[in-house]
PDB file of C-alpha atoms in Angstrom:
ATOM      1  CA  MET A1376       0.675  15.320   0.230  1.00 80.00           C
ATOM      2  CA  ARG A1377      -0.247  11.911   1.250  1.00 89.00           C
ATOM      3  CA  ARG A1378       1.497  10.342   4.316  1.00 92.00           C
ATOM      4  CA  ILE A1379       1.393   6.805   2.148  1.00 94.00           C
ATOM      5  CA  GLN A1380       2.354   7.003  -1.618  1.00 95.00           C
ATOM      6  CA  VAL A1381       2.427   4.632  -4.484  1.00 95.00           C
ATOM      7  CA  ASP A1382       5.651   2.405  -4.386  1.00 94.00           C
ATOM      8  CA  ASP A1383       6.097   2.615  -0.440  1.00 95.00           C
ATOM      9  CA  GLU A1384       6.621  -0.406   1.169  1.00 96.00           C
ATOM     10  CA  VAL A1385       4.013  -1.071   3.812  1.00 97.00           C
ATOM     11  CA  ILE A1386       3.096  -3.493   6.491  1.00 97.00           C
ATOM     12  CA  ILE A1387      -0.385  -4.818   6.912  1.00 97.00           C
ATOM     13  CA  LEU A1388      -1.457  -4.250  10.544  1.00 97.00           C
ATOM     14  CA  THR A1389      -5.073  -6.229  10.584  1.00 95.00           C
ATOM     15  CA  GLY A1390      -6.851  -8.968   8.925  1.00 93.00           C
ATOM     16  CA  LYS A1391      -6.148 -12.446   7.513  1.00 93.00           C
ATOM     17  CA  ASP A1392      -2.404 -10.959   6.147  1.00 94.00           C
ATOM     18  CA  LYS A1393      -1.563  -9.382   9.293  1.00 96.00           C
ATOM     19  CA  GLY A1394       2.442  -8.745   9.350  1.00 95.00           C
ATOM     20  CA  ARG A1395       3.095  -9.153   5.702  1.00 96.00           C
ATOM     21  CA  THR A1396       4.711  -6.449   3.377  1.00 96.00           C
ATOM     22  CA  GLY A1397       4.353  -5.308   0.303  1.00 96.00           C
ATOM     23  CA  ASP A1398       4.514  -1.996  -2.068  1.00 97.00           C
ATOM     24  CA  VAL A1399       1.620  -0.019  -2.717  1.00 97.00           C
ATOM     25  CA  VAL A1400       0.339  -0.436  -6.414  1.00 96.00           C
ATOM     26  CA  GLU A1401      -2.271   2.103  -6.658  1.00 96.00           C
ATOM     27  CA  PHE A1402      -5.051   4.258  -4.715  1.00 96.00           C
ATOM     28  CA  ARG A1403      -8.790   3.522  -5.146  1.00 95.00           C
ATOM     29  CA  GLY A1404     -10.671   6.730  -4.225  1.00 93.00           C
ATOM     30  CA  LYS A1405      -8.994   8.658  -1.110  1.00 92.00           C
ATOM     31  CA  ASP A1406      -8.873   5.836   1.564  1.00 94.00           C
ATOM     32  CA  ARG A1407      -8.216   2.827  -0.051  1.00 96.00           C
ATOM     33  CA  VAL A1408      -5.088   0.980  -1.414  1.00 97.00           C
ATOM     34  CA  ILE A1409      -3.916  -2.062  -3.332  1.00 97.00           C
ATOM     35  CA  VAL A1410      -0.698  -3.717  -2.076  1.00 97.00           C
ATOM     36  CA  SER A1411       1.007  -6.339  -4.472  1.00 96.00           C
ATOM     37  CA  GLY A1412       0.576  -9.641  -3.346  1.00 93.00           C
ATOM     38  CA  ILE A1413      -1.750  -8.805  -0.398  1.00 94.00           C
ATOM     39  CA  ASN A1414      -5.370  -9.323   0.022  1.00 94.00           C
ATOM     40  CA  GLU A1415      -5.945 -11.680  -2.774  1.00 94.00           C
ATOM     41  CA  ILE A1416      -9.188 -12.833  -3.802  1.00 95.00           C
ATOM     42  CA  THR A1417     -10.367 -15.499  -6.521  1.00 96.00           C
ATOM     43  CA  ARG A1418     -12.564 -13.962  -9.097  1.00 94.00           C
ATOM     44  CA  HIS A1419     -14.635 -16.700 -11.263  1.00 95.00           C
ATOM     45  CA  THR A1420     -14.805 -15.141 -14.926  1.00 93.00           C
ATOM     46  CA  ARG A1421     -16.175 -15.982 -18.041  1.00 93.00           C
ATOM     47  CA  ALA A1422     -14.592 -15.386 -21.322  1.00 91.00           C
ATOM     48  CA  LEU A1423     -16.604 -12.638 -23.224  1.00 92.00           C
ATOM     49  CA  LYS A1424     -14.882 -12.794 -26.613  1.00 92.00           C
ATOM     50  CA  PRO A1425     -12.380 -15.401 -27.806  1.00 93.00           C
ATOM     51  CA  GLY A1426      -8.884 -15.069 -26.397  1.00 91.00           C
ATOM     52  CA  ASP A1427     -10.025 -13.133 -22.969  1.00 91.00           C
ATOM     53  CA  ARG A1428      -8.729 -14.767 -19.909  1.00 90.00           C
ATOM     54  CA  HIS A1429     -11.336 -17.075 -18.053  1.00 92.00           C
ATOM     55  CA  GLY A1430     -11.756 -19.287 -15.187  1.00 94.00           C
ATOM     56  CA  ARG A1431     -10.591 -18.808 -11.196  1.00 96.00           C
ATOM     57  CA  LEU A1432      -8.393 -15.924 -11.490  1.00 93.00           C
ATOM     58  CA  LYS A1433      -6.364 -14.273  -8.639  1.00 93.00           C
ATOM     59  CA  LYS A1434      -6.323 -10.548  -8.023  1.00 92.00           C
ATOM     60  CA  GLU A1435      -5.720  -8.147  -5.293  1.00 93.00           C
ATOM     61  CA  SER A1436      -8.488  -6.309  -3.689  1.00 95.00           C
ATOM     62  CA  PRO A1437      -8.353  -2.831  -2.091  1.00 97.00           C
ATOM     63  CA  LEU A1438      -7.485  -2.490   1.803  1.00 96.00           C
ATOM     64  CA  HIS A1439      -8.557   0.730   3.776  1.00 96.00           C
ATOM     65  CA  ILE A1440      -5.585   2.883   4.367  1.00 96.00           C
ATOM     66  CA  SER A1441      -6.237   2.696   8.192  1.00 96.00           C
ATOM     67  CA  ASN A1442      -5.032  -1.028   8.020  1.00 97.00           C
ATOM     68  CA  VAL A1443      -1.562  -0.373   6.663  1.00 97.00           C
ATOM     69  CA  ALA A1444       1.339   1.382   7.912  1.00 97.00           C
ATOM     70  CA  ILE A1445       4.509   2.428   6.027  1.00 97.00           C
ATOM     71  CA  LEU A1446       7.613   0.076   6.869  1.00 96.00           C
ATOM     72  CA  ASN A1447      10.715   1.822   8.322  1.00 95.00           C
ATOM     73  CA  PRO A1448      13.687  -0.032   6.930  1.00 92.00           C
ATOM     74  CA  GLU A1449      16.051   0.642   9.675  1.00 92.00           C
ATOM     75  CA  THR A1450      13.977  -0.530  12.563  1.00 91.00           C
ATOM     76  CA  GLU A1451      11.879  -3.334  10.201  1.00 92.00           C
ATOM     77  CA  LYS A1452       8.616  -1.992  12.214  1.00 94.00           C
ATOM     78  CA  ALA A1453       5.579  -0.003  11.288  1.00 96.00           C
ATOM     79  CA  ASP A1454       6.091   3.750  11.825  1.00 95.00           C
ATOM     80  CA  LYS A1455       4.199   6.637  11.846  1.00 95.00           C
ATOM     81  CA  VAL A1456       4.828   9.519   8.993  1.00 96.00           C
ATOM     82  CA  GLY A1457       5.258  13.429   9.546  1.00 96.00           C
ATOM     83  CA  ILE A1458       5.508  16.001   6.976  1.00 96.00           C
ATOM     84  CA  ARG A1459       7.796  18.842   7.329  1.00 95.00           C
ATOM     85  CA  ILE A1460       9.160  21.702   5.318  1.00 96.00           C
ATOM     86  CA  GLU A1461      12.806  21.774   4.405  1.00 94.00           C
ATOM     87  CA  ASP A1462      14.604  24.273   1.925  1.00 94.00           C
ATOM     88  CA  GLY A1463      11.002  25.157   0.974  1.00 94.00           C
ATOM     89  CA  LYS A1464       9.741  21.725   0.054  1.00 94.00           C
ATOM     90  CA  LYS A1465       7.426  19.525   2.014  1.00 95.00           C
ATOM     91  CA  VAL A1466       9.291  16.061   2.982  1.00 96.00           C
ATOM     92  CA  ARG A1467       7.984  12.986   4.583  1.00 96.00           C
ATOM     93  CA  TYR A1468       9.993  11.719   7.566  1.00 96.00           C
ATOM     94  CA  PHE A1469       9.529   9.003  10.073  1.00 96.00           C
ATOM     95  CA  LYS A1470       8.441  10.003  13.505  1.00 95.00           C
ATOM     96  CA  SER A1471      10.533   7.595  15.435  1.00 93.00           C
ATOM     97  CA  ASN A1472      13.926   8.308  14.269  1.00 91.00           C
ATOM     98  CA  GLY A1473      13.402  11.649  12.149  1.00 92.00           C
ATOM     99  CA  ALA A1474      14.937  10.153   8.910  1.00 93.00           C
ATOM    100  CA  VAL A1475      13.488  11.638   5.760  1.00 94.00           C
ATOM    101  CA  ILE A1476      11.565   9.026   3.473  1.00 93.00           C
ATOM    102  CA  GLU A1477      13.056   9.472  -0.124  1.00 86.00           C
ATOM    103  CA  ASP A1478      10.426   9.676  -2.571  1.00 74.00           C
TER     104      ASP A1478
END
């Protein structure tokens, strides 16, 4: 079980977007995440066939998972995540207040 999963709201810890928040859109490999609206780059593309998008296109590039932290909605701050077993199932919880993270 990953401590950060798709559709979790995360806060950026380092880099040009430090302090901004967004939702995890997808994972790239084991240690990279794409966050919506964060770490956007401009990609210059050429249309290879008629109807393709071309020109300067903005897209999100992956961030290392160590540069993001899950956002605790109660405290509005970054928080660590723990995993424990409740009723025979693994659940994630916030380390600061022990609240279970709803999946």
